[in-house]
mmCIF file of C-alpha atoms in Angstrom:
data_model
loop_
_atom_site.group_PDB
_atom_site.id
_atom_site.type_symbol
_atom_site.label_atom_id
_atom_site.label_comp_id
_atom_site.label_asym_id
_atom_site.label_seq_id
_atom_site.Cartn_x
_atom_site.Cartn_y
_atom_site.Cartn_z
ATOM 1 C CA UNK X 253 16.012 14.088 27.220
ATOM 2 C CA UNK X 254 14.595 10.549 27.407
ATOM 3 C CA UNK X 255 11.009 11.811 27.314
ATOM 4 C CA UNK X 256 11.874 13.977 24.184
ATOM 5 C CA UNK X 257 13.538 10.854 22.597
ATOM 6 C CA UNK X 258 10.437 8.641 23.153
ATOM 7 C CA UNK X 259 8.265 11.399 21.933
ATOM 8 C CA UNK X 260 10.199 11.359 18.624
ATOM 9 C CA UNK X 261 9.565 7.656 18.412
ATOM 10 C CA UNK X 262 6.001 8.125 19.016
ATOM 11 C CA UNK X 263 5.939 10.694 16.319
ATOM 12 C CA UNK X 264 7.277 8.182 13.919
ATOM 13 C CA UNK X 265 4.225 5.948 14.497
ATOM 14 C CA UNK X 266 1.902 8.956 13.989
ATOM 15 C CA UNK X 267 3.459 9.765 10.734
ATOM 16 C CA UNK X 268 3.427 6.164 9.492
ATOM 17 C CA UNK X 269 -0.401 5.981 10.406
ATOM 18 C CA UNK X 270 -0.913 9.143 8.506
ATOM 19 C CA UNK X 271 0.763 7.701 5.505
ATOM 20 C CA UNK X 272 -1.651 4.691 5.643
ATOM 21 C CA UNK X 273 -4.625 7.174 5.675
ATOM 22 C CA UNK X 274 -3.178 8.958 2.690
ATOM 23 C CA UNK X 275 -2.523 5.863 0.648
ATOM 24 C CA UNK X 276 -5.860 4.430 1.483
ATOM 25 C CA UNK X 277 -7.488 7.553 0.210
ATOM 26 C CA UNK X 278 -5.327 7.299 -2.925
ATOM 27 C CA UNK X 279 -6.203 3.881 -3.822
ATOM 28 C CA UNK X 280 -9.879 4.526 -3.240
ATOM 29 C CA UNK X 281 -9.897 7.587 -5.396
ATOM 30 C CA UNK X 282 -7.861 6.041 -8.035
ATOM 31 C CA UNK X 283 -10.266 3.076 -8.379
ATOM 32 C CA UNK X 284 -13.227 5.387 -8.708
ATOM 33 C CA UNK X 285 -11.332 7.422 -11.290
ATOM 34 C CA UNK X 286 -10.495 4.176 -13.253
ATOM 35 C CA UNK X 287 -14.003 2.877 -13.338
ATOM 36 C CA UNK X 288 -15.820 6.177 -13.799
ATOM 37 C CA UNK X 289 -13.166 7.875 -16.206
ATOM 38 C CA UNK X 290 -13.033 10.719 -13.723
ATOM 39 C CA UNK X 291 -10.104 12.851 -14.937
ATOM 40 C CA UNK X 292 -10.366 15.315 -11.918
ATOM 41 C CA UNK X 293 -10.108 12.535 -9.511
ATOM 42 C CA UNK X 294 -7.238 10.921 -11.272
ATOM 43 C CA UNK X 295 -5.375 14.251 -11.366
ATOM 44 C CA UNK X 296 -6.025 14.677 -7.616
ATOM 45 C CA UNK X 297 -4.405 11.299 -6.798
ATOM 46 C CA UNK X 298 -1.394 12.055 -9.019
ATOM 47 C CA UNK X 299 -0.826 15.483 -7.467
ATOM 48 C CA UNK X 300 -1.336 14.380 -3.967
ATOM 49 C CA UNK X 301 1.306 11.652 -3.991
ATOM 50 C CA UNK X 302 3.753 14.412 -3.251
ATOM 51 C CA UNK X 303 2.342 14.565 0.179
ATOM 52 C CA UNK X 304 3.074 10.851 0.918
ATOM 53 C CA UNK X 305 6.663 11.361 -0.398
ATOM 54 C CA UNK X 306 7.035 14.487 1.912
ATOM 55 C CA UNK X 307 6.013 12.556 4.974
ATOM 56 C CA UNK X 308 8.381 9.653 4.045
ATOM 57 C CA UNK X 309 11.246 12.199 3.593
ATOM 58 C CA UNK X 310 10.552 13.458 7.075
ATOM 59 C CA UNK X 311 10.518 9.923 8.539
ATOM 60 C CA UNK X 312 13.916 9.105 6.902
ATOM 61 C CA UNK X 313 15.439 12.401 8.203
ATOM 62 C CA UNK X 314 14.198 11.788 11.727
ATOM 63 C CA UNK X 315 15.416 8.152 11.791
ATOM 64 C CA UNK X 316 18.923 9.263 10.723
ATOM 65 C CA UNK X 317 18.961 11.879 13.277
ATOM 66 C CA UNK X 318 17.802 9.518 15.935
ATOM 67 C CA UNK X 319 20.349 6.956 14.892
ATOM 68 C CA UNK X 320 23.169 9.626 15.179
ATOM 69 C CA UNK X 321 22.077 11.209 18.345
ATOM 70 C CA UNK X 322 20.550 8.386 20.458
ATOM 71 C CA UNK X 323 22.142 5.125 19.179
ATOM 72 C CA UNK X 324 18.978 3.185 19.910
ATOM 73 C CA UNK X 325 19.146 -0.402 21.110
ATOM 74 C CA UNK X 326 16.742 -3.353 21.611
ATOM 75 C CA UNK X 327 13.063 -2.396 21.167
ATOM 76 C CA UNK X 328 13.939 1.186 20.209
ATOM 77 C CA UNK X 329 16.379 -0.126 17.591
ATOM 78 C CA UNK X 330 13.589 -2.463 16.200
ATOM 79 C CA UNK X 331 11.343 0.613 16.092
ATOM 80 C CA UNK X 332 13.488 2.858 13.834
ATOM 81 C CA UNK X 333 14.436 -0.119 11.602
ATOM 82 C CA UNK X 334 10.820 -1.090 11.221
ATOM 83 C CA UNK X 335 9.734 2.457 10.706
ATOM 84 C CA UNK X 336 12.138 2.898 7.833
ATOM 85 C CA UNK X 337 11.000 -0.314 6.209
ATOM 86 C CA UNK X 338 7.171 0.385 6.636
ATOM 87 C CA UNK X 339 7.752 3.944 5.329
ATOM 88 C CA UNK X 340 9.427 2.610 2.317
ATOM 89 C CA UNK X 341 6.599 0.270 1.607
ATOM 90 C CA UNK X 342 3.848 2.838 2.283
ATOM 91 C CA UNK X 343 5.676 5.217 -0.094
ATOM 92 C CA UNK X 344 5.515 2.549 -2.716
ATOM 93 C CA UNK X 345 1.838 2.006 -2.155
ATOM 94 C CA UNK X 346 1.224 5.550 -2.823
ATOM 95 C CA UNK X 347 3.209 5.251 -6.056
ATOM 96 C CA UNK X 348 1.137 2.259 -7.037
ATOM 97 C CA UNK X 349 -2.053 4.157 -6.556
ATOM 98 C CA UNK X 350 -0.688 6.936 -8.566
ATOM 99 C CA UNK X 351 0.025 4.443 -11.481
ATOM 100 C CA UNK X 352 -3.537 3.395 -11.391
ATOM 101 C CA UNK X 353 -4.763 6.980 -11.597
ATOM 102 C CA UNK X 354 -2.402 7.452 -14.599
ATOM 103 C CA UNK X 355 -3.856 4.796 -16.577
ATOM 104 C CA UNK X 356 -7.339 6.311 -15.806
ATOM 105 C CA UNK X 357 -5.975 9.777 -17.038
ATOM 106 C CA UNK X 358 -4.347 8.151 -20.144
ATOM 107 C CA UNK X 359 -7.642 6.591 -21.382
ATOM 108 C CA UNK X 360 -9.995 9.580 -20.475
ATOM 109 C CA UNK X 361 -12.654 10.212 -21.554
ATOM 110 C CA UNK X 362 -13.175 6.431 -21.964
ATOM 111 C CA UNK X 363 -12.752 3.990 -18.983
ATOM 112 C CA UNK X 364 -9.643 1.676 -19.299
ATOM 113 C CA UNK X 365 -11.799 -1.206 -17.768
ATOM 114 C CA UNK X 366 -14.079 -3.372 -20.047
ATOM 115 C CA UNK X 367 -17.566 -3.841 -18.669
ATOM 116 C CA UNK X 368 -16.873 -7.646 -18.111
ATOM 117 C CA UNK X 369 -14.200 -7.020 -15.557
ATOM 118 C CA UNK X 370 -15.451 -3.862 -13.682
ATOM 119 C CA UNK X 371 -16.700 -5.962 -10.825
ATOM 120 C CA UNK X 372 -13.422 -7.597 -10.468
ATOM 121 C CA UNK X 373 -11.515 -4.312 -10.442
ATOM 122 C CA UNK X 374 -14.001 -2.847 -7.981
ATOM 123 C CA UNK X 375 -13.348 -5.896 -5.672
ATOM 124 C CA UNK X 376 -9.659 -5.490 -6.025
ATOM 125 C CA UNK X 377 -9.944 -1.866 -4.975
ATOM 126 C CA UNK X 378 -12.034 -2.934 -1.957
ATOM 127 C CA UNK X 379 -9.618 -5.530 -0.859
ATOM 128 C CA UNK X 380 -6.849 -2.939 -1.167
ATOM 129 C CA UNK X 381 -8.702 -0.509 1.007
ATOM 130 C CA UNK X 382 -9.363 -3.275 3.578
ATOM 131 C CA UNK X 383 -5.722 -4.196 3.738
ATOM 132 C CA UNK X 384 -4.521 -0.696 4.399
ATOM 133 C CA UNK X 385 -7.142 -0.021 6.844
ATOM 134 C CA UNK X 386 -5.909 -2.923 8.838
ATOM 135 C CA UNK X 387 -2.363 -1.926 8.356
ATOM 136 C CA UNK X 388 -2.947 1.377 9.771
ATOM 137 C CA UNK X 389 -4.732 -0.261 12.778
ATOM 138 C CA UNK X 390 -1.889 -2.632 13.287
ATOM 139 C CA UNK X 391 0.713 0.213 13.287
ATOM 140 C CA UNK X 392 -1.235 2.325 15.716
ATOM 141 C CA UNK X 393 -2.070 -0.608 18.174
ATOM 142 C CA UNK X 394 0.767 -2.945 17.472
ATOM 143 C CA UNK X 395 -1.704 -5.718 17.325
ATOM 144 C CA UNK X 396 0.202 -8.903 16.073
ATOM 145 C CA UNK X 397 -3.140 -10.887 15.783
ATOM 146 C CA UNK X 398 -4.561 -8.446 13.220
ATOM 147 C CA UNK X 399 -1.339 -8.111 11.464
ATOM 148 C CA UNK X 400 -1.222 -11.937 10.883
ATOM 149 C CA UNK X 401 -4.840 -11.622 9.373
ATOM 150 C CA UNK X 402 -3.531 -9.719 6.443
ATOM 151 C CA UNK X 403 -2.292 -12.792 4.626
ATOM 152 C CA UNK X 404 -5.893 -13.972 4.058
ATOM 153 C CA UNK X 405 -6.743 -10.773 2.395
ATOM 154 C CA UNK X 406 -3.722 -10.979 0.274
ATOM 155 C CA UNK X 407 -4.757 -14.363 -0.882
ATOM 156 C CA UNK X 408 -8.038 -13.016 -1.983
ATOM 157 C CA UNK X 409 -6.241 -10.287 -4.043
ATOM 158 C CA UNK X 410 -3.963 -12.880 -5.639
ATOM 159 C CA UNK X 411 -7.099 -14.998 -6.541
ATOM 160 C CA UNK X 412 -8.554 -11.969 -8.268
ATOM 161 C CA UNK X 413 -5.376 -11.219 -9.932
ATOM 162 C CA UNK X 414 -5.417 -14.768 -11.444
ATOM 163 C CA UNK X 415 -8.978 -14.279 -12.469
ATOM 164 C CA UNK X 416 -8.011 -11.275 -14.624
ATOM 165 C CA UNK X 417 -5.454 -13.253 -16.543
ATOM 166 C CA UNK X 418 -7.997 -15.934 -17.295
ATOM 167 C CA UNK X 419 -10.292 -13.313 -18.828
ATOM 168 C CA UNK X 420 -7.448 -11.851 -20.790
ATOM 169 C CA UNK X 421 -6.377 -15.162 -22.109
ATOM 170 C CA UNK X 422 -9.887 -16.400 -23.051
ATOM 171 C CA UNK X 423 -10.495 -16.812 -26.714
ATOM 172 C CA UNK X 424 -13.517 -14.473 -26.525
ATOM 173 C CA UNK X 425 -11.470 -11.529 -25.430
ATOM 174 C CA UNK X 426 -12.601 -8.815 -27.914
ATOM 175 C CA UNK X 427 -10.892 -5.597 -26.798
ATOM 176 C CA UNK X 428 -7.561 -6.049 -28.449
ATOM 177 C CA UNK X 429 -3.968 -5.500 -27.277
ATOM 178 C CA UNK X 430 -4.017 -2.034 -25.834
ATOM 179 C CA UNK X 431 -6.837 -2.795 -23.167
ATOM 180 C CA UNK X 432 -5.210 -5.995 -22.474
ATOM 181 C CA UNK X 433 -1.946 -4.278 -21.556
ATOM 182 C CA UNK X 434 -3.933 -1.803 -19.477
ATOM 183 C CA UNK X 435 -5.637 -4.457 -17.571
ATOM 184 C CA UNK X 436 -2.365 -6.496 -17.024
ATOM 185 C CA UNK X 437 -0.701 -3.454 -15.510
ATOM 186 C CA UNK X 438 -3.602 -2.551 -13.372
ATOM 187 C CA UNK X 439 -3.944 -5.968 -12.107
ATOM 188 C CA UNK X 440 -0.214 -5.984 -11.179
ATOM 189 C CA UNK X 441 -0.545 -2.511 -9.334
ATOM 190 C CA UNK X 442 -3.367 -3.865 -7.061
ATOM 191 C CA UNK X 443 -1.513 -7.149 -6.380
ATOM 192 C CA UNK X 444 1.684 -5.236 -5.533
ATOM 193 C CA UNK X 445 -0.260 -2.738 -3.356
ATOM 194 C CA UNK X 446 -1.492 -5.758 -1.314
ATOM 195 C CA UNK X 447 2.007 -7.291 -1.162
ATOM 196 C CA UNK X 448 3.420 -4.141 0.260
ATOM 197 C CA UNK X 449 0.548 -3.886 2.891
ATOM 198 C CA UNK X 450 1.472 -7.461 4.004
ATOM 199 C CA UNK X 451 5.072 -6.373 4.365
ATOM 200 C CA UNK X 452 4.251 -3.574 6.410
ATOM 201 C CA UNK X 453 2.131 -5.998 8.862
ATOM 202 C CA UNK X 454 5.135 -8.319 8.918
ATOM 203 C CA UNK X 455 7.271 -5.370 10.146
ATOM 204 C CA UNK X 456 4.658 -4.634 12.911
ATOM 205 C CA UNK X 457 5.061 -8.371 13.957
ATOM 206 C CA UNK X 458 8.836 -7.857 13.948
ATOM 207 C CA UNK X 459 8.591 -4.741 15.998
ATOM 208 C CA UNK X 460 6.536 -6.330 18.755
ATOM 209 C CA UNK X 461 8.020 -9.695 18.928
ATOM 210 C CA UNK X 462 11.470 -9.439 17.579
ATOM 211 C CA UNK X 463 10.767 -12.273 15.240
ATOM 212 C CA UNK X 464 9.449 -12.697 11.602
ATOM 213 C CA UNK X 465 5.825 -13.723 11.158
ATOM 214 C CA UNK X 466 6.583 -17.376 10.306
ATOM 215 C CA UNK X 467 8.280 -17.741 13.677
ATOM 216 C CA UNK X 468 5.327 -16.382 15.560
ATOM 217 C CA UNK X 469 2.347 -18.403 16.990
ATOM 218 C CA UNK X 470 -0.901 -16.473 17.785
ATOM 219 C CA UNK X 471 -3.828 -17.719 19.695
#
């Protein structure tokens, strides 16, 4: 019985890693769809978000059943609590990638991104992919040191987010209100995507150490 119980806990980790793979693919394809005005790619991101939602629903159901049957304590309890929190953040990351894709779909056949800020959006997409790749690795390996590194990547995303606002507020902005709204929303989606990745990494730290990141010292 105990072996089956720990197999179920291990399965939660596998499902969370699979969610990171899916939301990484989603933000990668959404960025390409946005920059290239690729309607087919945007539609694929939107439709495949259901798979992320399905896995999260399975995680929730498994956790509630484990809580009822096994009444986990200590590290096992931290595992189920952290898994629920991580699953929630990953599900939200899938939604944010979907939002990016929906902007691409809305503006098709044109790109929603003016030429002057294409490189910034591309970099934001690359940082988002780097964050979720590290997040998946942290979940699989429970590597606290790598989890703590995500703050630096998030700082880079925040810097790019501020850069977008400077461009939007500049006197020489020539694209009008609608593109400005699109870019504002898109920048927010990437910034929030990064924030959720960091929150997942923080939960990995909590799972391993029993403490929040600000209370952990790494070498």
